[in-house]
Short mmCIF file of C-alpha atoms in Angstrom, two decimals:
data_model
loop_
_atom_site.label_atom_id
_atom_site.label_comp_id
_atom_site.label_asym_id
_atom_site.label_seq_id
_atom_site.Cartn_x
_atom_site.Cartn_y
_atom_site.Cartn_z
CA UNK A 26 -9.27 -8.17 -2.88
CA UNK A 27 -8.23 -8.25 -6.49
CA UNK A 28 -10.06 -9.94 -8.92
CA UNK A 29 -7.68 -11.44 -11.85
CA UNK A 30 -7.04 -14.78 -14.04
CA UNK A 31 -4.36 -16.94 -13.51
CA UNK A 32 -2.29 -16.46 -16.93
CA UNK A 33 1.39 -18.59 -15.71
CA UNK A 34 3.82 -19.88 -13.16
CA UNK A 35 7.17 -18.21 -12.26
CA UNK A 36 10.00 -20.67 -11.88
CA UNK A 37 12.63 -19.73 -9.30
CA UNK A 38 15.29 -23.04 -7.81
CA UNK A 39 16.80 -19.72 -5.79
CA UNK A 40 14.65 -18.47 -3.29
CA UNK A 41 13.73 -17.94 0.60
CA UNK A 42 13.86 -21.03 2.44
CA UNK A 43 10.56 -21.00 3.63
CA UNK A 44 9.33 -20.60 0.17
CA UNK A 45 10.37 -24.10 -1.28
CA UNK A 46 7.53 -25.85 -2.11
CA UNK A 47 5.54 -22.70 -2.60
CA UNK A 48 3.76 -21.83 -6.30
CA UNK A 49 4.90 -18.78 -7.46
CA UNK A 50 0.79 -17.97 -10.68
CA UNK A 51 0.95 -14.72 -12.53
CA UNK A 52 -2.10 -13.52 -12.34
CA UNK A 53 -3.25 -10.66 -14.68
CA UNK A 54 -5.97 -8.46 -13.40
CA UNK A 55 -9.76 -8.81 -14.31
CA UNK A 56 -12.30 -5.82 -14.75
CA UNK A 57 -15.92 -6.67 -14.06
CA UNK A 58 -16.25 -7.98 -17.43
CA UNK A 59 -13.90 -10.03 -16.96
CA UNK A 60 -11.42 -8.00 -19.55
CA UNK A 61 -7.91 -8.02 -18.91
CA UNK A 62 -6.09 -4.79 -17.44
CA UNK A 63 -2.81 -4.14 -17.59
CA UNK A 64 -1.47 -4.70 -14.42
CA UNK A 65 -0.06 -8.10 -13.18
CA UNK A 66 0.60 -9.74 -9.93
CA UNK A 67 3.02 -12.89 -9.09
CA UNK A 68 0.96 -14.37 -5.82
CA UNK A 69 1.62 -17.25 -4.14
CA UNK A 70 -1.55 -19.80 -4.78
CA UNK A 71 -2.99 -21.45 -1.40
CA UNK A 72 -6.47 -22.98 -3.05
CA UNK A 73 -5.31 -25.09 -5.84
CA UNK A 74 -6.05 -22.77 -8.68
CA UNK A 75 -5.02 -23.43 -11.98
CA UNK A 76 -4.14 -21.67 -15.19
CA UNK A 77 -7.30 -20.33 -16.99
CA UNK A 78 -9.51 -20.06 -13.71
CA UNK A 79 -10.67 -16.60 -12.22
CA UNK A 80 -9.37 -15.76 -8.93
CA UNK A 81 -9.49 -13.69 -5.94
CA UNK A 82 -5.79 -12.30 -4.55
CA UNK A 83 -5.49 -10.78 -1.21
CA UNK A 84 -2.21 -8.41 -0.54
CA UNK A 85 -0.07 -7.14 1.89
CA UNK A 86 0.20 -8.69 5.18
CA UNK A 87 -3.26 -10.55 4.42
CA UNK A 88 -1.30 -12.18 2.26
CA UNK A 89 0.02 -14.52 5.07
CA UNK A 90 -2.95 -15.56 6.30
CA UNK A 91 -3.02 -18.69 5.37
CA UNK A 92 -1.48 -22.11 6.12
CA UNK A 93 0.82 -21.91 3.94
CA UNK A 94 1.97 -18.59 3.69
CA UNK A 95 2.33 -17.89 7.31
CA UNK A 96 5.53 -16.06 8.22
CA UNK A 97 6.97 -16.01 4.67
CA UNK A 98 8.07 -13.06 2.70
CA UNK A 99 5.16 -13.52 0.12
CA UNK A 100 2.56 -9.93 -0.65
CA UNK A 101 0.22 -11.64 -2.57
CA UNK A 102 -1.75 -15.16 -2.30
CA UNK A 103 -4.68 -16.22 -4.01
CA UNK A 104 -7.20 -17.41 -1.36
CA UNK A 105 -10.79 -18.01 -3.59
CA UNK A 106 -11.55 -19.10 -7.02
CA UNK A 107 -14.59 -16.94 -7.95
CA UNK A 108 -17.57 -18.82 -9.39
CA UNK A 109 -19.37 -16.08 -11.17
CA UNK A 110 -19.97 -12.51 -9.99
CA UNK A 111 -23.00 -10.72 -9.55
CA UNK A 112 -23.36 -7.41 -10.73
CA UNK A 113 -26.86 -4.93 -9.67
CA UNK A 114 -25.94 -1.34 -9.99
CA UNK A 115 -22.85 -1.05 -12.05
CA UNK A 116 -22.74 2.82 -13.55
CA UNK A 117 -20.89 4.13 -16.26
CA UNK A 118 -18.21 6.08 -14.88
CA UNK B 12 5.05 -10.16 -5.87
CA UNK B 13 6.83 -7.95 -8.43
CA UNK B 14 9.14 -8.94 -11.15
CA UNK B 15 12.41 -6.79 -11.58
CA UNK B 16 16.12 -7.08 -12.74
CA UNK B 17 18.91 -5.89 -10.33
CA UNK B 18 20.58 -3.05 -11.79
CA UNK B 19 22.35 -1.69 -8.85
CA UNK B 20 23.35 -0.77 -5.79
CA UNK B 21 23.08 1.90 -3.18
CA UNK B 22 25.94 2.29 -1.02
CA UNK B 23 25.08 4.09 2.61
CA UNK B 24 27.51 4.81 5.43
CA UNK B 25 24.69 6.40 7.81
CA UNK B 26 21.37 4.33 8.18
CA UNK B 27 20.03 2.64 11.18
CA UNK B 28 22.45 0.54 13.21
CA UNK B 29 20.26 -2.65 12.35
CA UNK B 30 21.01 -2.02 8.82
CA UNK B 31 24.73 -2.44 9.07
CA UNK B 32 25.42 -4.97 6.72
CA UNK B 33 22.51 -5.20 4.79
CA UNK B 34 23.12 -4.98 0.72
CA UNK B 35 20.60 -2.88 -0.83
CA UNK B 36 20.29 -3.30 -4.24
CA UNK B 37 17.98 -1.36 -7.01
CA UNK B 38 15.46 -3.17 -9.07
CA UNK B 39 14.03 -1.89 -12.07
CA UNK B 40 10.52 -3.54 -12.62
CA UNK B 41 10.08 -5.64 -15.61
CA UNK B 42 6.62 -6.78 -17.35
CA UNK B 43 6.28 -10.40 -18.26
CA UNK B 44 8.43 -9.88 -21.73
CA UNK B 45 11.13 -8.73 -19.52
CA UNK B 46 10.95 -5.28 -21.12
CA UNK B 47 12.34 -2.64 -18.20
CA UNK B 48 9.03 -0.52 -16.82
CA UNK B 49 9.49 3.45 -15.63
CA UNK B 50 9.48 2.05 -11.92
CA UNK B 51 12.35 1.11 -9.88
CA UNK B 52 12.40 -0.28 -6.09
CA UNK B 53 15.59 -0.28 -3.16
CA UNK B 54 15.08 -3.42 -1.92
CA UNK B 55 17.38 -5.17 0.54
CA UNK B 56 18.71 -8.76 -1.07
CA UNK B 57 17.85 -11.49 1.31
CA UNK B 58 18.95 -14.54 -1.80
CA UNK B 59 22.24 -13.56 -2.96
CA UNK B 60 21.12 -11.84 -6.16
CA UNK B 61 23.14 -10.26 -8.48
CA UNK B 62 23.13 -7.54 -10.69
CA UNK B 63 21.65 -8.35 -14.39
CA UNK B 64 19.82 -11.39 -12.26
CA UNK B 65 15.87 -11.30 -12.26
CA UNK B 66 14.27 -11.38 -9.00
CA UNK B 67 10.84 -11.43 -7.19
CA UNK B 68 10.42 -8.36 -4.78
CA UNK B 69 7.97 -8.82 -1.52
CA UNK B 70 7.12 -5.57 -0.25
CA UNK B 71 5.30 -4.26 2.89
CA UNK B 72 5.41 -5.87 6.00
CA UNK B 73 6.32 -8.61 4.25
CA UNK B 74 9.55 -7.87 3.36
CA UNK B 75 10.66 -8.02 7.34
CA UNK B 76 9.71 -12.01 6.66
CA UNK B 77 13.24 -13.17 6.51
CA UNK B 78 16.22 -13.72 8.45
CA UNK B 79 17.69 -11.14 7.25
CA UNK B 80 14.90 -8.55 7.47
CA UNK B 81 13.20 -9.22 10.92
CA UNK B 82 12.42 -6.25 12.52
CA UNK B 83 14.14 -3.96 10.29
CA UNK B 84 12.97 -0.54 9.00
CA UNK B 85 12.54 -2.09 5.07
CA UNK B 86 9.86 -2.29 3.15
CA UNK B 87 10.89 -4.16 -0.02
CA UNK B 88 13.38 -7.66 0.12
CA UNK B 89 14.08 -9.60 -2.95
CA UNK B 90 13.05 -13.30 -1.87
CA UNK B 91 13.28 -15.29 -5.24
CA UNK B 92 15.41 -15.19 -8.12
CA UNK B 93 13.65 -16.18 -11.18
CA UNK B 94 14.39 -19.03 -13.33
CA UNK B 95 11.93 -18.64 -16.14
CA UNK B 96 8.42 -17.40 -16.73
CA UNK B 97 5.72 -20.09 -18.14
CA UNK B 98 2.82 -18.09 -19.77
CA UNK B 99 0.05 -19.70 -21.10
CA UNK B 100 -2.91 -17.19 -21.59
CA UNK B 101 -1.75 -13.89 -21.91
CA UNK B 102 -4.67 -12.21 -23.66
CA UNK B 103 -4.03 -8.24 -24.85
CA UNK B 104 -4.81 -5.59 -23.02
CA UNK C 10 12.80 1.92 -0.24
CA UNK C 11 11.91 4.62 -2.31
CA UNK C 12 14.95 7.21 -3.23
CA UNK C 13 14.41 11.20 -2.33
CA UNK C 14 16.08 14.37 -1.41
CA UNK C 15 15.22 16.08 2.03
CA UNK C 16 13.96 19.60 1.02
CA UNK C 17 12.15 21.07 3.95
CA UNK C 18 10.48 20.67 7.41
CA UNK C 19 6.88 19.99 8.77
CA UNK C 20 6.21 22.45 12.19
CA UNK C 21 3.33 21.04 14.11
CA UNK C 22 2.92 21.79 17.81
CA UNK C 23 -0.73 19.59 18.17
CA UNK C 24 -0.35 15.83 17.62
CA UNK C 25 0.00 12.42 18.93
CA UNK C 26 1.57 12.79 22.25
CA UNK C 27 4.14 10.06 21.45
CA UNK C 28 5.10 12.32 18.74
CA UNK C 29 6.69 15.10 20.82
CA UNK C 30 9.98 15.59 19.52
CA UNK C 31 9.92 13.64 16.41
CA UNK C 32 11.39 15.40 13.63
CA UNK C 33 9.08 15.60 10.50
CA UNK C 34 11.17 15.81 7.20
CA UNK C 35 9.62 16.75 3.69
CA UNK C 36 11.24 14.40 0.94
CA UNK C 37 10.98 14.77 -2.69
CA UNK C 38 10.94 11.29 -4.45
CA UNK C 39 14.10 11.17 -7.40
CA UNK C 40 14.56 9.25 -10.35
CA UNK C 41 18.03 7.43 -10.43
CA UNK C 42 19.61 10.50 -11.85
CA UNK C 43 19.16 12.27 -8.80
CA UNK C 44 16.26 14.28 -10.90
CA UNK C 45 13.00 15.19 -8.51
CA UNK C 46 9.76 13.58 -9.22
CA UNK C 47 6.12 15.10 -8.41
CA UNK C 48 5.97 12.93 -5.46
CA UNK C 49 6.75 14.17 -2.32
CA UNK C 50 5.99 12.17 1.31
CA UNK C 51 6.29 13.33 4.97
CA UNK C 52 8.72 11.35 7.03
CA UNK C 53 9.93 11.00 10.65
CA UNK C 54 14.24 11.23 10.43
CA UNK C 55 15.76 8.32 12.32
CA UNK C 56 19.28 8.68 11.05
CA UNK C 57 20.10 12.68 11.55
CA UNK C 58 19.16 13.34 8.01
CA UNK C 59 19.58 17.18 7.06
CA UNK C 60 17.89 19.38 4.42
CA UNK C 61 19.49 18.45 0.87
CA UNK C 62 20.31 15.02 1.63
CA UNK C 63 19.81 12.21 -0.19
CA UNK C 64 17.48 9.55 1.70
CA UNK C 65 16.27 6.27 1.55
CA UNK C 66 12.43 6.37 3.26
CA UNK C 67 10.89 2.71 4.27
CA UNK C 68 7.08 3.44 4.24
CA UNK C 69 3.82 1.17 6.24
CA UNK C 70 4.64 -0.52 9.30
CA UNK C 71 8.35 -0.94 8.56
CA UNK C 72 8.59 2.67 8.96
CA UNK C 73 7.67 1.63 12.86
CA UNK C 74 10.60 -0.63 12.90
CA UNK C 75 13.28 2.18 14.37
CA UNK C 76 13.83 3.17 18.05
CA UNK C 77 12.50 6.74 17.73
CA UNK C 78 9.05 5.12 15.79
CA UNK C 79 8.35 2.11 17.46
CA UNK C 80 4.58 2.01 17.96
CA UNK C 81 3.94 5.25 16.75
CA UNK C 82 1.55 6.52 14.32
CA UNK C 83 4.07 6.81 11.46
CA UNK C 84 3.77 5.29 7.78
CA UNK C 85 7.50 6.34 6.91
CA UNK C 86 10.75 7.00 7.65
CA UNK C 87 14.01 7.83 6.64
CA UNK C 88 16.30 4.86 7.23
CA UNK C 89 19.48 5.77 5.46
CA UNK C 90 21.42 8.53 4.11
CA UNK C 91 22.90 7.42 0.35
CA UNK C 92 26.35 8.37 -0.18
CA UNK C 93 25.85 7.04 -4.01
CA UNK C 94 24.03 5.04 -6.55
CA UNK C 95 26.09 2.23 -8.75
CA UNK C 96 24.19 1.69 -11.71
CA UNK C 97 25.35 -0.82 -14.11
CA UNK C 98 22.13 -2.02 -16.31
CA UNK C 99 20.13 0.97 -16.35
CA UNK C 100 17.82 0.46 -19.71
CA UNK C 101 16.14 2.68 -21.62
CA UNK C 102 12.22 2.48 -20.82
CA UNK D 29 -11.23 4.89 4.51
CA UNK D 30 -12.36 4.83 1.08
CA UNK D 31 -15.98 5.89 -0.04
CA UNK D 32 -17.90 3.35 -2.10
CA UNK D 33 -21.31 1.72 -3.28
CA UNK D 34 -22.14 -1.33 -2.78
CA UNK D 35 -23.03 -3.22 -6.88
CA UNK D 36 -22.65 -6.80 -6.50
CA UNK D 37 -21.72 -9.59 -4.93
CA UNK D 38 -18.83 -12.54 -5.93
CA UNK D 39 -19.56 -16.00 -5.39
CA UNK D 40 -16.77 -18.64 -4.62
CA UNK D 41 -17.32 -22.27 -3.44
CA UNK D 42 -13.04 -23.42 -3.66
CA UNK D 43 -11.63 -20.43 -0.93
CA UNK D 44 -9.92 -20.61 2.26
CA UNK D 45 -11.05 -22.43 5.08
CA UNK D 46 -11.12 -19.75 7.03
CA UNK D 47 -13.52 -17.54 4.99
CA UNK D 48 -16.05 -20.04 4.79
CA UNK D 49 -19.65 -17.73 5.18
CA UNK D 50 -17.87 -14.71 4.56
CA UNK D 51 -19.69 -12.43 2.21
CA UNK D 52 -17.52 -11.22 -0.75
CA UNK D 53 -19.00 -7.64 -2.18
CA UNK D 54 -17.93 -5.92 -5.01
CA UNK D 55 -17.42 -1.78 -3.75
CA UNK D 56 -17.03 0.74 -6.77
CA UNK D 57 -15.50 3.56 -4.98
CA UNK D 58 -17.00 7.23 -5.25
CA UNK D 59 -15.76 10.95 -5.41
CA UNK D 60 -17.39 13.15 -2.72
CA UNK D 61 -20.30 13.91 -4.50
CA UNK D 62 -21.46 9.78 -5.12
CA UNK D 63 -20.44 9.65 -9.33
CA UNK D 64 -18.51 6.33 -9.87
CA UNK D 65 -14.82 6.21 -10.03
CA UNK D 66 -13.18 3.49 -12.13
CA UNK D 67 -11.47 1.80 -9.39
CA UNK D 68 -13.89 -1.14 -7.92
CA UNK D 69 -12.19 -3.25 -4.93
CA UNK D 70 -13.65 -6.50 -3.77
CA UNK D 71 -14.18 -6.34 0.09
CA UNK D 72 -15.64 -8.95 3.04
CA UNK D 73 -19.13 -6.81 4.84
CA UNK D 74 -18.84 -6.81 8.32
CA UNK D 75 -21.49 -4.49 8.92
CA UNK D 76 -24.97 -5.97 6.94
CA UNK D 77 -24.35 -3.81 3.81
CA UNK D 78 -26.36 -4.64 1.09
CA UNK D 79 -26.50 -3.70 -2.82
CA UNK D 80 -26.83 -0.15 -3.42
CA UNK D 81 -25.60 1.27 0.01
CA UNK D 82 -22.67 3.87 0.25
CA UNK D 83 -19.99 2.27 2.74
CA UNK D 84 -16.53 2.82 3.87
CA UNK D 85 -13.74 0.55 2.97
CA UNK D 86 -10.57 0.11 5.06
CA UNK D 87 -7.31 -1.80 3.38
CA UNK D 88 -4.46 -3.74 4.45
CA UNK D 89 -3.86 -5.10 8.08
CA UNK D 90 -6.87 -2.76 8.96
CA UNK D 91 -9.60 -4.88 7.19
CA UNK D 92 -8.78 -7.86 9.53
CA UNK D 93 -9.87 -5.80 12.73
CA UNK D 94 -12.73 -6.40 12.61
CA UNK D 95 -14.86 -10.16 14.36
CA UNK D 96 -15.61 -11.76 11.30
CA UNK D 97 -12.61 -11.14 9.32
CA UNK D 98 -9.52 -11.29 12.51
CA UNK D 99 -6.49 -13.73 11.04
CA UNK D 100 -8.26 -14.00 7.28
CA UNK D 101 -6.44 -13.77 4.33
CA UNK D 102 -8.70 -10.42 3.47
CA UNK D 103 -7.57 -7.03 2.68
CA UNK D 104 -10.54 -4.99 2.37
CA UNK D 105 -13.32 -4.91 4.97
CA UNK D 106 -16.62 -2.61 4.90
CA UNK D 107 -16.71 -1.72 8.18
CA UNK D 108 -19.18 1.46 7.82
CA UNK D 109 -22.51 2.30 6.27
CA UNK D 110 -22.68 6.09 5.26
CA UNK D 111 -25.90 8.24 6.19
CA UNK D 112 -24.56 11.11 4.55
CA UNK D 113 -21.30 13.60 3.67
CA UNK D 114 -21.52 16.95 4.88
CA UNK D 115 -19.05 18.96 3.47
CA UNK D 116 -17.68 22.53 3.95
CA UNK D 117 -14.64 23.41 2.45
CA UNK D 118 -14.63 21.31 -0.83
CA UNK D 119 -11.92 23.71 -3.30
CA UNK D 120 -11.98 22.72 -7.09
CA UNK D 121 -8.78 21.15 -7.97
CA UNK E 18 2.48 10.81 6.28
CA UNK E 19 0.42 12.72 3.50
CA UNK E 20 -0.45 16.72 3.96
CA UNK E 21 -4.21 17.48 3.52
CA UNK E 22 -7.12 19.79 4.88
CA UNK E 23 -9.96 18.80 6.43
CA UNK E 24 -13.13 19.83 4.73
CA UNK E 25 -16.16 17.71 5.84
CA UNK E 26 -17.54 14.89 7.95
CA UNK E 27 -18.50 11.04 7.28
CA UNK E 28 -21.96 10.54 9.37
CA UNK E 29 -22.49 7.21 10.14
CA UNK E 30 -24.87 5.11 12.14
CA UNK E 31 -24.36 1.30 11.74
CA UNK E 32 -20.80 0.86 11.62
CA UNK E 33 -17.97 -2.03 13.49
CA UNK E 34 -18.76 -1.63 17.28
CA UNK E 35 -15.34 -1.00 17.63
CA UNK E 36 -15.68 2.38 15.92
CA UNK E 37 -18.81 3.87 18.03
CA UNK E 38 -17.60 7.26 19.00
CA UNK E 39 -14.65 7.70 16.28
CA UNK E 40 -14.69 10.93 13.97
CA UNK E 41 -14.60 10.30 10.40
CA UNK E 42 -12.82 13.44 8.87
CA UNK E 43 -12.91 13.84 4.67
CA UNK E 44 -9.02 15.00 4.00
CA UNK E 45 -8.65 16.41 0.82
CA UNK E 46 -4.86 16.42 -0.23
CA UNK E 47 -2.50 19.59 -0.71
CA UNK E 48 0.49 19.81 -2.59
CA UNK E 49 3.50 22.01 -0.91
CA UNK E 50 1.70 24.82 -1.79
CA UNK E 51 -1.39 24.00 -0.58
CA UNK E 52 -3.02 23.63 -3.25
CA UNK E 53 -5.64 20.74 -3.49
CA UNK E 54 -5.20 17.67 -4.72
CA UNK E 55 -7.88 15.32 -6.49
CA UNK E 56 -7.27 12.84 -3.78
CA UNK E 57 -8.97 12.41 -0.79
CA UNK E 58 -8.96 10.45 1.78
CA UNK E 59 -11.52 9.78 4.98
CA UNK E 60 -9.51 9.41 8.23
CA UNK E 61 -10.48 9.09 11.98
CA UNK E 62 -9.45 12.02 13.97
CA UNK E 63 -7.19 11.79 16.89
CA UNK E 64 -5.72 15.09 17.60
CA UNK E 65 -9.32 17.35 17.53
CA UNK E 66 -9.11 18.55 13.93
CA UNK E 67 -11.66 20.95 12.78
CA UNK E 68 -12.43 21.93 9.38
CA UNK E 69 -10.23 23.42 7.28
CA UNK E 70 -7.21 23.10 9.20
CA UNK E 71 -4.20 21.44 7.62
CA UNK E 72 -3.15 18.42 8.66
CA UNK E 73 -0.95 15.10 8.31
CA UNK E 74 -2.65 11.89 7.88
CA UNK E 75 -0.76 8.37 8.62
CA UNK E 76 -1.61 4.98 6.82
CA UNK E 77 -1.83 1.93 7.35
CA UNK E 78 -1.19 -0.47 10.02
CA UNK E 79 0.16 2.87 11.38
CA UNK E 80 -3.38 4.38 11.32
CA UNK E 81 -4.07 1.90 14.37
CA UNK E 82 -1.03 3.29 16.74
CA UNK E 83 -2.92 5.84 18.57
CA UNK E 84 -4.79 5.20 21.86
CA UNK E 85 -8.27 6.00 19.75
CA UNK E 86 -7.78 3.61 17.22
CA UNK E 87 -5.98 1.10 18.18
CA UNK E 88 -7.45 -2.87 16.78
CA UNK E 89 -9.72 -0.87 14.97
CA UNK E 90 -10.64 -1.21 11.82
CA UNK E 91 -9.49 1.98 9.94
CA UNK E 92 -6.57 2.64 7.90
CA UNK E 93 -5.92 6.42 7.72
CA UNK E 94 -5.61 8.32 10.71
CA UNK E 95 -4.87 12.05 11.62
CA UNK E 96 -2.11 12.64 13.76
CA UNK E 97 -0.68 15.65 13.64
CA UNK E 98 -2.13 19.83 12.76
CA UNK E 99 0.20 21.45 10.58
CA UNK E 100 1.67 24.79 12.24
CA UNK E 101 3.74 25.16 9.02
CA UNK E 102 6.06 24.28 6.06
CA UNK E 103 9.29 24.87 5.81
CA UNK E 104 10.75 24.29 2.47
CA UNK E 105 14.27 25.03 1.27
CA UNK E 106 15.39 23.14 -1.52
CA UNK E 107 11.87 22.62 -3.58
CA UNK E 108 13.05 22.03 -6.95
CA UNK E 109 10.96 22.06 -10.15
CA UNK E 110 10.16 18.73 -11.52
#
């Protein structure tokens, strides 16, 4: 999984059937501090999560393995809001 | 999901027979400005996009999730067309 | 689908026994101007494809989605031959 | 597979249903000779690692193969705790 | 598929049930020339690699399509020995 922060919401009228009703969160991509990379990913959001709020996003065909996502054409869905994380042994690299 | 604008077609005579039909069209991937990135995908349209429009792109397995797709050798479908983009915390990288 | 040229041929007498007779194509990835890029990926021809051909390759378990592939251990193949590219918003990057 | 060690663990109360007791870890993958790469990945233990231990990752559809994790919205699974690496024919690059 | 050479082992006692038996081959990536790559890549073996011998390596879901590791939980597999390349239209990039 991907740890990011939910940053916005894509607005589409236009889309799959299956995917009305769906929430479309941009969620930019965390480092272990919590810093903001570069990369971005639109997921679908299937645990309530809001702008502002930390997030775990699952890809691929994980991504529709939840209620709501099953047999849609989403790759991404947020499926935990992370509480804190714990860090022991982090190295410099 | 990935954001892109349509910029393009391909046009193939000889692909396989389960393809016949499809309208593949060639997405150039945009960050959340809508400034063009180096990376472009073929994806098959499954929404009625256009070119100039911009789309979300499902890829993987995921991209066999529609009606049009099922059980067809693709690995990328546009599924949304996008209406607008509502950012509220964008921090910089 | 990712966009390459066919440029050579992988021999391999040992493998997967439900690989016997599959033909394993070498494909340089191209930009949209037809120009090669570094990457380069090994996949199984489904549509006749010869060397110097430009292909379209569907890669992960869509690769699987062809007669000749079903259930085999293949991550891509080529599912078209592109008789041209219509570009009409190419930006600058 | 990818090689990693084990540094931390996330915590998340609000996640799917289905990955109630599932233990999140936080894997910062290796090179061959155990110095820290940059890349870190987030990935549900089905094998009783704990902090500090070297483990193999597996990705995508893989990671749900596994009891605890078969149907779950997860895309990274440590299915393998590493004794050692023995290596032969390591060439610089 | 990716091109690579085997040059070492995984040893590993506690691992998935599932994968009691399984090989874990380090695959260090070649270009067209052979010459390695920084990647690398752990893989079960399915075709009776040794070291040093080159090989291909699938991905994925497609990783899981042989008779050894099928519902397993790995994600690279090797499939194939490489007698030889045959490349006729390498251009420089």
């Amino acid at each position: 999984m991907t740890l990011g922060k939910v940053i916005g919401t894509v607005w589409s009228t236009r889309k799959d059937e299956s995917l009305v009703g769906a929430k479309f969160l941009i969620v930019q991509e965390l480092d272990l501090e919590y810093n903001p990379k570069k990369s971005t990913v639109i997921a679908v959001d299937s645990v309530g999560a809001g702008v502002g709020e930390v997030v775990l996003v699952a890809q691929g065909s994980s991504a529709r393995q939840t209620t709501l996502t099953k047999n849609k054409p989403v790759d991404a869905v947020i499926m935990a809001i992370v509480d804190k994380l714990d860090i022991s042994h982090k190295e410099n690299t």
